[in-house]
Amino acid sequence: MKIDDDIWSAVREDEWKWQPRRDVVGIIWHATRSGQPYDAAMEYISTLNWFRSPNNMVRDDAGRPWYGGMANYVIGGGKVCLAVPEEYAPRYSAGVHDFRAISVEVGQASYSVPYEPRDIELCHELAADLSARYGFKLGRIPFVSENNNEWPGEVGHEDTAQGKSYGKSDPGRLFWEAYAEVDMALLDEVVAALGGIEAIRAWNKDGNSLLVGYAVEQADQDELERKVGIAPHDHPATVPDHTHEGGAVKR
């Protein structure tokens, strides 16, 4: 796997950004989502600046520092960056799940912006490389609980217990459509033929059908994204600051 940028030398100076990892049994996909009118290349640049910055933090409602925003890899604009080596887990990415999976941020300005095909290809390439080296199977897991018993495989941040607790919607429907090449139009037709999503919930309350379960999950996700609007992620919008290496300026 070709790595275009390696920012570990800057990230490792802030020891709170990384932690020892256990074994690797999967991948957690994220979206950068600055909420700004950026293309994937600018999302990539601003995310790298955010990760390198010593000011990499957000604050809680009381104004107290709450550090956030880190991943093993960043993909965007046709490039791949190593931020945290695979033997370490990034902090403030997906909580307890980071100990078991490689965390990857993919460039997307907001949930409604399509992912760039070249970035999806890089996601496939990285996933195949990780699967081959660590020996875990690929394929989306519907949900990973706090005890991490559902691995191995791939999840979106939205599919994790930690992500659900924070109302995360990344990487979202557009990622999975592009990444898995799922024919969502056909799935919608199946849902309609079965009487609609509420009818499906009624007779499939025990979750016996994988197809129907996936349809229900997608419907729930779409509703969440409509409520959220432009869904922010863990890091604010940043632009390059060329005055010093690794700096970032908030807009």
mmCIF file of N, CA, C and O in Angstrom, residues 97-171:
data_model
loop_
_atom_site.group_PDB
_atom_site.id
_atom_site.type_symbol
_atom_site.label_atom_id
_atom_site.label_comp_id
_atom_site.label_asym_id
_atom_site.label_seq_id
_atom_site.Cartn_x
_atom_site.Cartn_y
_atom_site.Cartn_z
ATOM 1 N N HIS A 97 -13.737 0.480 20.713
ATOM 2 C CA HIS A 97 -13.603 -0.274 19.473
ATOM 3 C C HIS A 97 -12.240 -0.070 18.813
ATOM 4 O O HIS A 97 -11.805 -0.904 18.018
ATOM 5 N N ASP A 98 -11.580 1.031 19.133
ATOM 6 C CA ASP A 98 -10.286 1.324 18.516
ATOM 7 C C ASP A 98 -9.214 0.322 18.906
ATOM 8 O O ASP A 98 -8.207 0.181 18.202
ATOM 9 N N PHE A 99 -9.397 -0.379 20.028
ATOM 10 C CA PHE A 99 -8.408 -1.367 20.448
ATOM 11 C C PHE A 99 -8.386 -2.579 19.526
ATOM 12 O O PHE A 99 -7.412 -3.325 19.492
ATOM 13 N N ARG A 100 -9.461 -2.786 18.769
ATOM 14 C CA ARG A 100 -9.585 -3.992 17.950
ATOM 15 C C ARG A 100 -9.525 -3.741 16.452
ATOM 16 O O ARG A 100 -9.434 -4.692 15.680
ATOM 17 N N ALA A 101 -9.615 -2.477 16.020
ATOM 18 C CA ALA A 101 -9.750 -2.211 14.587
ATOM 19 C C ALA A 101 -8.915 -1.014 14.151
ATOM 20 O O ALA A 101 -8.652 -0.105 14.938
ATOM 21 N N ILE A 102 -8.525 -1.025 12.885
ATOM 22 C CA ILE A 102 -7.817 0.097 12.280
ATOM 23 C C ILE A 102 -8.833 1.175 11.926
ATOM 24 O O ILE A 102 -9.851 0.910 11.293
ATOM 25 N N SER A 103 -8.548 2.397 12.342
ATOM 26 C CA SER A 103 -9.458 3.519 12.141
ATOM 27 C C SER A 103 -9.039 4.315 10.901
ATOM 28 O O SER A 103 -7.875 4.703 10.777
ATOM 29 N N VAL A 104 -9.998 4.567 9.994
ATOM 30 C CA VAL A 104 -9.699 5.251 8.735
ATOM 31 C C VAL A 104 -10.684 6.396 8.507
ATOM 32 O O VAL A 104 -11.907 6.186 8.512
ATOM 33 N N GLU A 105 -10.158 7.602 8.323
ATOM 34 C CA GLU A 105 -10.969 8.769 7.965
ATOM 35 C C GLU A 105 -10.948 8.929 6.440
ATOM 36 O O GLU A 105 -9.889 8.883 5.811
ATOM 37 N N VAL A 106 -12.128 9.139 5.843
ATOM 38 C CA VAL A 106 -12.240 9.311 4.398
ATOM 39 C C VAL A 106 -12.819 10.692 4.117
ATOM 40 O O VAL A 106 -13.795 11.115 4.749
ATOM 41 N N GLY A 107 -12.229 11.398 3.177
ATOM 42 C CA GLY A 107 -12.610 12.780 2.902
ATOM 43 C C GLY A 107 -14.029 12.935 2.382
ATOM 44 O O GLY A 107 -14.384 12.387 1.332
ATOM 45 N N GLN A 108 -14.839 13.679 3.118
ATOM 46 C CA GLN A 108 -16.210 14.024 2.732
ATOM 47 C C GLN A 108 -16.602 15.269 3.505
ATOM 48 O O GLN A 108 -16.598 15.275 4.730
ATOM 49 N N ALA A 109 -16.976 16.337 2.796
ATOM 50 C CA ALA A 109 -17.268 17.609 3.460
ATOM 51 C C ALA A 109 -18.526 17.555 4.310
ATOM 52 O O ALA A 109 -18.584 18.117 5.402
ATOM 53 N N SER A 110 -19.572 16.886 3.821
ATOM 54 C CA SER A 110 -20.810 16.706 4.566
ATOM 55 C C SER A 110 -21.480 15.429 4.087
ATOM 56 O O SER A 110 -21.084 14.847 3.071
ATOM 57 N N TYR A 111 -22.482 14.974 4.817
ATOM 58 C CA TYR A 111 -23.064 13.667 4.545
ATOM 59 C C TYR A 111 -23.679 13.551 3.160
ATOM 60 O O TYR A 111 -23.823 12.449 2.621
ATOM 61 N N SER A 112 -24.055 14.687 2.539
ATOM 62 C CA SER A 112 -24.716 14.648 1.238
ATOM 63 C C SER A 112 -23.755 14.756 0.059
ATOM 64 O O SER A 112 -24.175 14.690 -1.090
ATOM 65 N N VAL A 113 -22.465 14.924 0.335
ATOM 66 C CA VAL A 113 -21.462 15.054 -0.727
ATOM 67 C C VAL A 113 -20.959 13.669 -1.124
ATOM 68 O O VAL A 113 -20.483 12.921 -0.270
ATOM 69 N N PRO A 114 -21.040 13.298 -2.398
ATOM 70 C CA PRO A 114 -20.559 11.977 -2.825
ATOM 71 C C PRO A 114 -19.064 11.814 -2.576
ATOM 72 O O PRO A 114 -18.294 12.771 -2.681
ATOM 73 N N TYR A 115 -18.665 10.610 -2.245
ATOM 74 C CA TYR A 115 -17.246 10.299 -2.091
ATOM 75 C C TYR A 115 -16.589 10.217 -3.472
ATOM 76 O O TYR A 115 -17.226 9.811 -4.446
ATOM 77 N N GLU A 116 -15.341 10.609 -3.527
ATOM 78 C CA GLU A 116 -14.638 10.543 -4.802
ATOM 79 C C GLU A 116 -14.289 9.095 -5.144
ATOM 80 O O GLU A 116 -13.778 8.369 -4.287
ATOM 81 N N PRO A 117 -14.555 8.662 -6.374
ATOM 82 C CA PRO A 117 -14.265 7.273 -6.764
ATOM 83 C C PRO A 117 -12.821 6.852 -6.502
ATOM 84 O O PRO A 117 -12.572 5.714 -6.094
ATOM 85 N N ARG A 118 -11.867 7.763 -6.730
ATOM 86 C CA ARG A 118 -10.469 7.387 -6.498
ATOM 87 C C ARG A 118 -10.207 7.119 -5.023
ATOM 88 O O ARG A 118 -9.352 6.297 -4.680
ATOM 89 N N ASP A 119 -10.941 7.792 -4.144
ATOM 90 C CA ASP A 119 -10.777 7.526 -2.712
ATOM 91 C C ASP A 119 -11.404 6.191 -2.322
ATOM 92 O O ASP A 119 -10.870 5.471 -1.471
ATOM 93 N N ILE A 120 -12.534 5.864 -2.933
ATOM 94 C CA ILE A 120 -13.162 4.567 -2.674
ATOM 95 C C ILE A 120 -12.235 3.445 -3.120
ATOM 96 O O ILE A 120 -12.107 2.412 -2.441
ATOM 97 N N GLU A 121 -11.559 3.629 -4.250
ATOM 98 C CA GLU A 121 -10.604 2.627 -4.707
ATOM 99 C C GLU A 121 -9.462 2.456 -3.709
ATOM 100 O O GLU A 121 -9.001 1.339 -3.450
ATOM 101 N N LEU A 122 -9.006 3.561 -3.138
ATOM 102 C CA LEU A 122 -7.956 3.478 -2.119
ATOM 103 C C LEU A 122 -8.466 2.776 -0.865
ATOM 104 O O LEU A 122 -7.710 2.051 -0.202
ATOM 105 N N CYS A 123 -9.723 2.984 -0.531
ATOM 106 C CA CYS A 123 -10.317 2.279 0.606
ATOM 107 C C CYS A 123 -10.300 0.772 0.361
ATOM 108 O O CYS A 123 -9.959 -0.015 1.255
ATOM 109 N N HIS A 124 -10.671 0.373 -0.855
ATOM 110 C CA HIS A 124 -10.622 -1.050 -1.201
ATOM 111 C C HIS A 124 -9.197 -1.591 -1.102
ATOM 112 O O HIS A 124 -8.972 -2.689 -0.580
ATOM 113 N N GLU A 125 -8.250 -0.815 -1.595
ATOM 114 C CA GLU A 125 -6.858 -1.260 -1.584
ATOM 115 C C GLU A 125 -6.346 -1.401 -0.162
ATOM 116 O O GLU A 125 -5.682 -2.397 0.184
ATOM 117 N N LEU A 126 -6.641 -0.421 0.682
ATOM 118 C CA LEU A 126 -6.198 -0.483 2.076
ATOM 119 C C LEU A 126 -6.870 -1.646 2.800
ATOM 120 O O LEU A 126 -6.227 -2.386 3.559
ATOM 121 N N ALA A 127 -8.175 -1.820 2.572
ATOM 122 C CA ALA A 127 -8.901 -2.906 3.227
ATOM 123 C C ALA A 127 -8.329 -4.264 2.846
ATOM 124 O O ALA A 127 -8.146 -5.142 3.708
ATOM 125 N N ALA A 128 -8.028 -4.454 1.561
ATOM 126 C CA ALA A 128 -7.467 -5.730 1.107
ATOM 127 C C ALA A 128 -6.100 -5.975 1.735
ATOM 128 O O ALA A 128 -5.772 -7.097 2.140
ATOM 129 N N ASP A 129 -5.310 -4.917 1.843
ATOM 130 C CA ASP A 129 -3.982 -5.030 2.441
ATOM 131 C C ASP A 129 -4.078 -5.409 3.917
ATOM 132 O O ASP A 129 -3.380 -6.319 4.389
ATOM 133 N N LEU A 130 -4.959 -4.732 4.654
ATOM 134 C CA LEU A 130 -5.114 -5.022 6.072
ATOM 135 C C LEU A 130 -5.659 -6.431 6.291
ATOM 136 O O LEU A 130 -5.211 -7.158 7.187
ATOM 137 N N SER A 131 -6.634 -6.819 5.474
ATOM 138 C CA SER A 131 -7.225 -8.147 5.590
ATOM 139 C C SER A 131 -6.181 -9.233 5.368
ATOM 140 O O SER A 131 -6.130 -10.234 6.105
ATOM 141 N N ALA A 132 -5.332 -9.028 4.369
ATOM 142 C CA ALA A 132 -4.309 -10.024 4.057
ATOM 143 C C ALA A 132 -3.263 -10.124 5.164
ATOM 144 O O ALA A 132 -2.822 -11.226 5.532
ATOM 145 N N ARG A 133 -2.869 -8.992 5.710
ATOM 146 C CA ARG A 133 -1.796 -9.003 6.713
ATOM 147 C C ARG A 133 -2.260 -9.470 8.084
ATOM 148 O O ARG A 133 -1.505 -10.097 8.834
ATOM 149 N N TYR A 134 -3.512 -9.156 8.447
ATOM 150 C CA TYR A 134 -3.995 -9.516 9.781
ATOM 151 C C TYR A 134 -4.912 -10.737 9.785
ATOM 152 O O TYR A 134 -5.275 -11.240 10.847
ATOM 153 N N GLY A 135 -5.311 -11.186 8.600
ATOM 154 C CA GLY A 135 -6.078 -12.422 8.511
ATOM 155 C C GLY A 135 -7.532 -12.324 8.919
ATOM 156 O O GLY A 135 -8.128 -13.330 9.323
ATOM 157 N N PHE A 136 -8.145 -11.130 8.812
ATOM 158 C CA PHE A 136 -9.566 -11.039 9.118
ATOM 159 C C PHE A 136 -10.354 -10.903 7.815
ATOM 160 O O PHE A 136 -9.853 -10.396 6.816
ATOM 161 N N LYS A 137 -11.595 -11.360 7.844
ATOM 162 C CA LYS A 137 -12.429 -11.297 6.658
ATOM 163 C C LYS A 137 -13.012 -9.897 6.495
ATOM 164 O O LYS A 137 -13.206 -9.160 7.474
ATOM 165 N N LEU A 138 -13.289 -9.537 5.247
ATOM 166 C CA LEU A 138 -13.906 -8.257 4.949
ATOM 167 C C LEU A 138 -15.414 -8.426 4.824
ATOM 168 O O LEU A 138 -15.919 -9.506 4.577
ATOM 169 N N GLY A 139 -16.142 -7.328 4.988
ATOM 170 C CA GLY A 139 -17.597 -7.350 4.934
ATOM 171 C C GLY A 139 -18.160 -6.552 6.088
ATOM 172 O O GLY A 139 -17.621 -6.577 7.199
ATOM 173 N N ARG A 140 -19.238 -5.835 5.826
ATOM 174 C CA ARG A 140 -19.814 -4.950 6.845
ATOM 175 C C ARG A 140 -20.529 -5.734 7.938
ATOM 176 O O ARG A 140 -21.357 -6.602 7.665
ATOM 177 N N ILE A 141 -20.205 -5.412 9.176
ATOM 178 C CA ILE A 141 -20.892 -5.967 10.339
ATOM 179 C C ILE A 141 -22.021 -4.999 10.700
ATOM 180 O O ILE A 141 -21.793 -3.788 10.801
ATOM 181 N N PRO A 142 -23.245 -5.483 10.901
ATOM 182 C CA PRO A 142 -24.349 -4.564 11.202
ATOM 183 C C PRO A 142 -24.154 -3.745 12.472
ATOM 184 O O PRO A 142 -24.570 -2.595 12.541
ATOM 185 N N PHE A 143 -23.490 -4.330 13.483
ATOM 186 C CA PHE A 143 -23.348 -3.628 14.760
ATOM 187 C C PHE A 143 -22.209 -4.246 15.557
ATOM 188 O O PHE A 143 -22.038 -5.463 15.542
ATOM 189 N N VAL A 144 -21.453 -3.406 16.261
ATOM 190 C CA VAL A 144 -20.426 -3.883 17.191
ATOM 191 C C VAL A 144 -20.726 -3.305 18.566
ATOM 192 O O VAL A 144 -20.777 -2.081 18.730
ATOM 193 N N SER A 145 -20.936 -4.165 19.530
ATOM 194 C CA SER A 145 -21.303 -3.749 20.875
ATOM 195 C C SER A 145 -20.074 -3.331 21.672
ATOM 196 O O SER A 145 -18.941 -3.475 21.221
ATOM 197 N N GLU A 146 -20.304 -2.842 22.877
ATOM 198 C CA GLU A 146 -19.215 -2.359 23.714
ATOM 199 C C GLU A 146 -18.217 -3.459 24.072
ATOM 200 O O GLU A 146 -17.049 -3.178 24.327
ATOM 201 N N ASN A 147 -18.661 -4.699 24.080
ATOM 202 C CA ASN A 147 -17.744 -5.784 24.424
ATOM 203 C C ASN A 147 -16.964 -6.297 23.216
ATOM 204 O O ASN A 147 -16.148 -7.212 23.348
ATOM 205 N N ASN A 148 -17.221 -5.730 22.041
ATOM 206 C CA ASN A 148 -16.451 -6.055 20.825
ATOM 207 C C ASN A 148 -16.546 -7.518 20.397
ATOM 208 O O ASN A 148 -15.658 -8.020 19.706
ATOM 209 N N ASN A 149 -17.614 -8.193 20.735
ATOM 210 C CA ASN A 149 -17.722 -9.615 20.419
ATOM 211 C C ASN A 149 -18.062 -9.900 18.961
ATOM 212 O O ASN A 149 -17.931 -11.040 18.508
ATOM 213 N N GLU A 150 -18.495 -8.883 18.214
ATOM 214 C CA GLU A 150 -19.007 -9.123 16.863
ATOM 215 C C GLU A 150 -17.945 -9.144 15.765
ATOM 216 O O GLU A 150 -18.254 -9.472 14.623
ATOM 217 N N TRP A 151 -16.715 -8.746 16.070
ATOM 218 C CA TRP A 151 -15.660 -8.818 15.076
ATOM 219 C C TRP A 151 -15.420 -10.277 14.695
ATOM 220 O O TRP A 151 -15.772 -11.172 15.451
ATOM 221 N N PRO A 152 -14.768 -10.537 13.516
ATOM 222 C CA PRO A 152 -14.044 -9.616 12.633
ATOM 223 C C PRO A 152 -14.919 -9.049 11.518
ATOM 224 O O PRO A 152 -16.016 -9.541 11.269
ATOM 225 N N GLY A 153 -14.366 -8.022 10.826
ATOM 226 C CA GLY A 153 -15.051 -7.413 9.703
ATOM 227 C C GLY A 153 -14.835 -5.922 9.623
ATOM 228 O O GLY A 153 -13.840 -5.398 10.127
ATOM 229 N N GLU A 154 -15.795 -5.235 8.989
ATOM 230 C CA GLU A 154 -15.723 -3.792 8.798
ATOM 231 C C GLU A 154 -17.002 -3.146 9.328
ATOM 232 O O GLU A 154 -18.088 -3.710 9.192
ATOM 233 N N VAL A 155 -16.857 -1.965 9.910
ATOM 234 C CA VAL A 155 -18.023 -1.211 10.358
ATOM 235 C C VAL A 155 -17.820 0.259 10.018
ATOM 236 O O VAL A 155 -16.694 0.727 9.840
ATOM 237 N N GLY A 156 -18.917 0.982 9.954
ATOM 238 C CA GLY A 156 -18.849 2.431 9.968
ATOM 239 C C GLY A 156 -18.887 2.878 11.416
ATOM 240 O O GLY A 156 -19.313 2.123 12.306
ATOM 241 N N HIS A 157 -18.438 4.093 11.670
ATOM 242 C CA HIS A 157 -18.553 4.640 13.021
ATOM 243 C C HIS A 157 -20.007 4.558 13.482
ATOM 244 O O HIS A 157 -20.296 4.316 14.658
ATOM 245 N N GLU A 158 -20.917 4.728 12.553
ATOM 246 C CA GLU A 158 -22.352 4.673 12.824
ATOM 247 C C GLU A 158 -22.812 3.306 13.324
ATOM 248 O O GLU A 158 -23.881 3.181 13.921
ATOM 249 N N ASP A 159 -22.029 2.254 13.033
ATOM 250 C CA ASP A 159 -22.398 0.887 13.387
ATOM 251 C C ASP A 159 -21.876 0.447 14.744
ATOM 252 O O ASP A 159 -22.110 -0.692 15.147
ATOM 253 N N THR A 160 -21.144 1.298 15.430
ATOM 254 C CA THR A 160 -20.545 0.921 16.710
ATOM 255 C C THR A 160 -21.391 1.407 17.877
ATOM 256 O O THR A 160 -22.136 2.388 17.758
ATOM 257 N N ALA A 161 -21.258 0.723 18.999
ATOM 258 C CA ALA A 161 -21.979 1.156 20.197
ATOM 259 C C ALA A 161 -21.578 2.574 20.578
ATOM 260 O O ALA A 161 -22.421 3.401 20.943
ATOM 261 N N GLN A 162 -20.278 2.884 20.484
ATOM 262 C CA GLN A 162 -19.810 4.224 20.820
ATOM 263 C C GLN A 162 -20.380 5.253 19.852
ATOM 264 O O GLN A 162 -20.834 6.326 20.258
ATOM 265 N N GLY A 163 -20.376 4.931 18.565
ATOM 266 C CA GLY A 163 -20.899 5.866 17.575
ATOM 267 C C GLY A 163 -22.383 6.120 17.747
ATOM 268 O O GLY A 163 -22.843 7.266 17.634
ATOM 269 N N LYS A 164 -23.137 5.083 18.020
ATOM 270 C CA LYS A 164 -24.576 5.249 18.225
ATOM 271 C C LYS A 164 -24.862 6.094 19.456
ATOM 272 O O LYS A 164 -25.805 6.876 19.479
ATOM 273 N N SER A 165 -24.049 5.931 20.506
ATOM 274 C CA SER A 165 -24.279 6.699 21.733
ATOM 275 C C SER A 165 -24.062 8.196 21.509
ATOM 276 O O SER A 165 -24.637 9.022 22.211
ATOM 277 N N TYR A 166 -23.215 8.545 20.514
ATOM 278 C CA TYR A 166 -22.953 9.944 20.206
ATOM 279 C C TYR A 166 -23.728 10.426 18.986
ATOM 280 O O TYR A 166 -23.514 11.542 18.523
ATOM 281 N N GLY A 167 -24.615 9.605 18.436
ATOM 282 C CA GLY A 167 -25.408 10.003 17.290
ATOM 283 C C GLY A 167 -24.616 10.151 16.008
ATOM 284 O O GLY A 167 -24.961 10.959 15.141
ATOM 285 N N LYS A 168 -23.563 9.358 15.836
ATOM 286 C CA LYS A 168 -22.723 9.455 14.650
ATOM 287 C C LYS A 168 -23.442 8.904 13.420
ATOM 288 O O LYS A 168 -24.207 7.937 13.510
ATOM 289 N N SER A 169 -23.188 9.510 12.275
ATOM 290 C CA SER A 169 -23.810 9.050 11.033
ATOM 291 C C SER A 169 -22.774 8.807 9.944
ATOM 292 O O SER A 169 -23.110 8.718 8.772
ATOM 293 N N ASP A 170 -21.509 8.724 10.334
ATOM 294 C CA ASP A 170 -20.459 8.537 9.333
ATOM 295 C C ASP A 170 -19.982 7.078 9.301
ATOM 296 O O ASP A 170 -20.051 6.398 10.320
ATOM 297 N N PRO A 171 -19.542 6.623 8.131
ATOM 298 C CA PRO A 171 -19.392 7.370 6.881
ATOM 299 C C PRO A 171 -20.676 7.521 6.087
ATOM 300 O O PRO A 171 -20.714 8.251 5.110
#
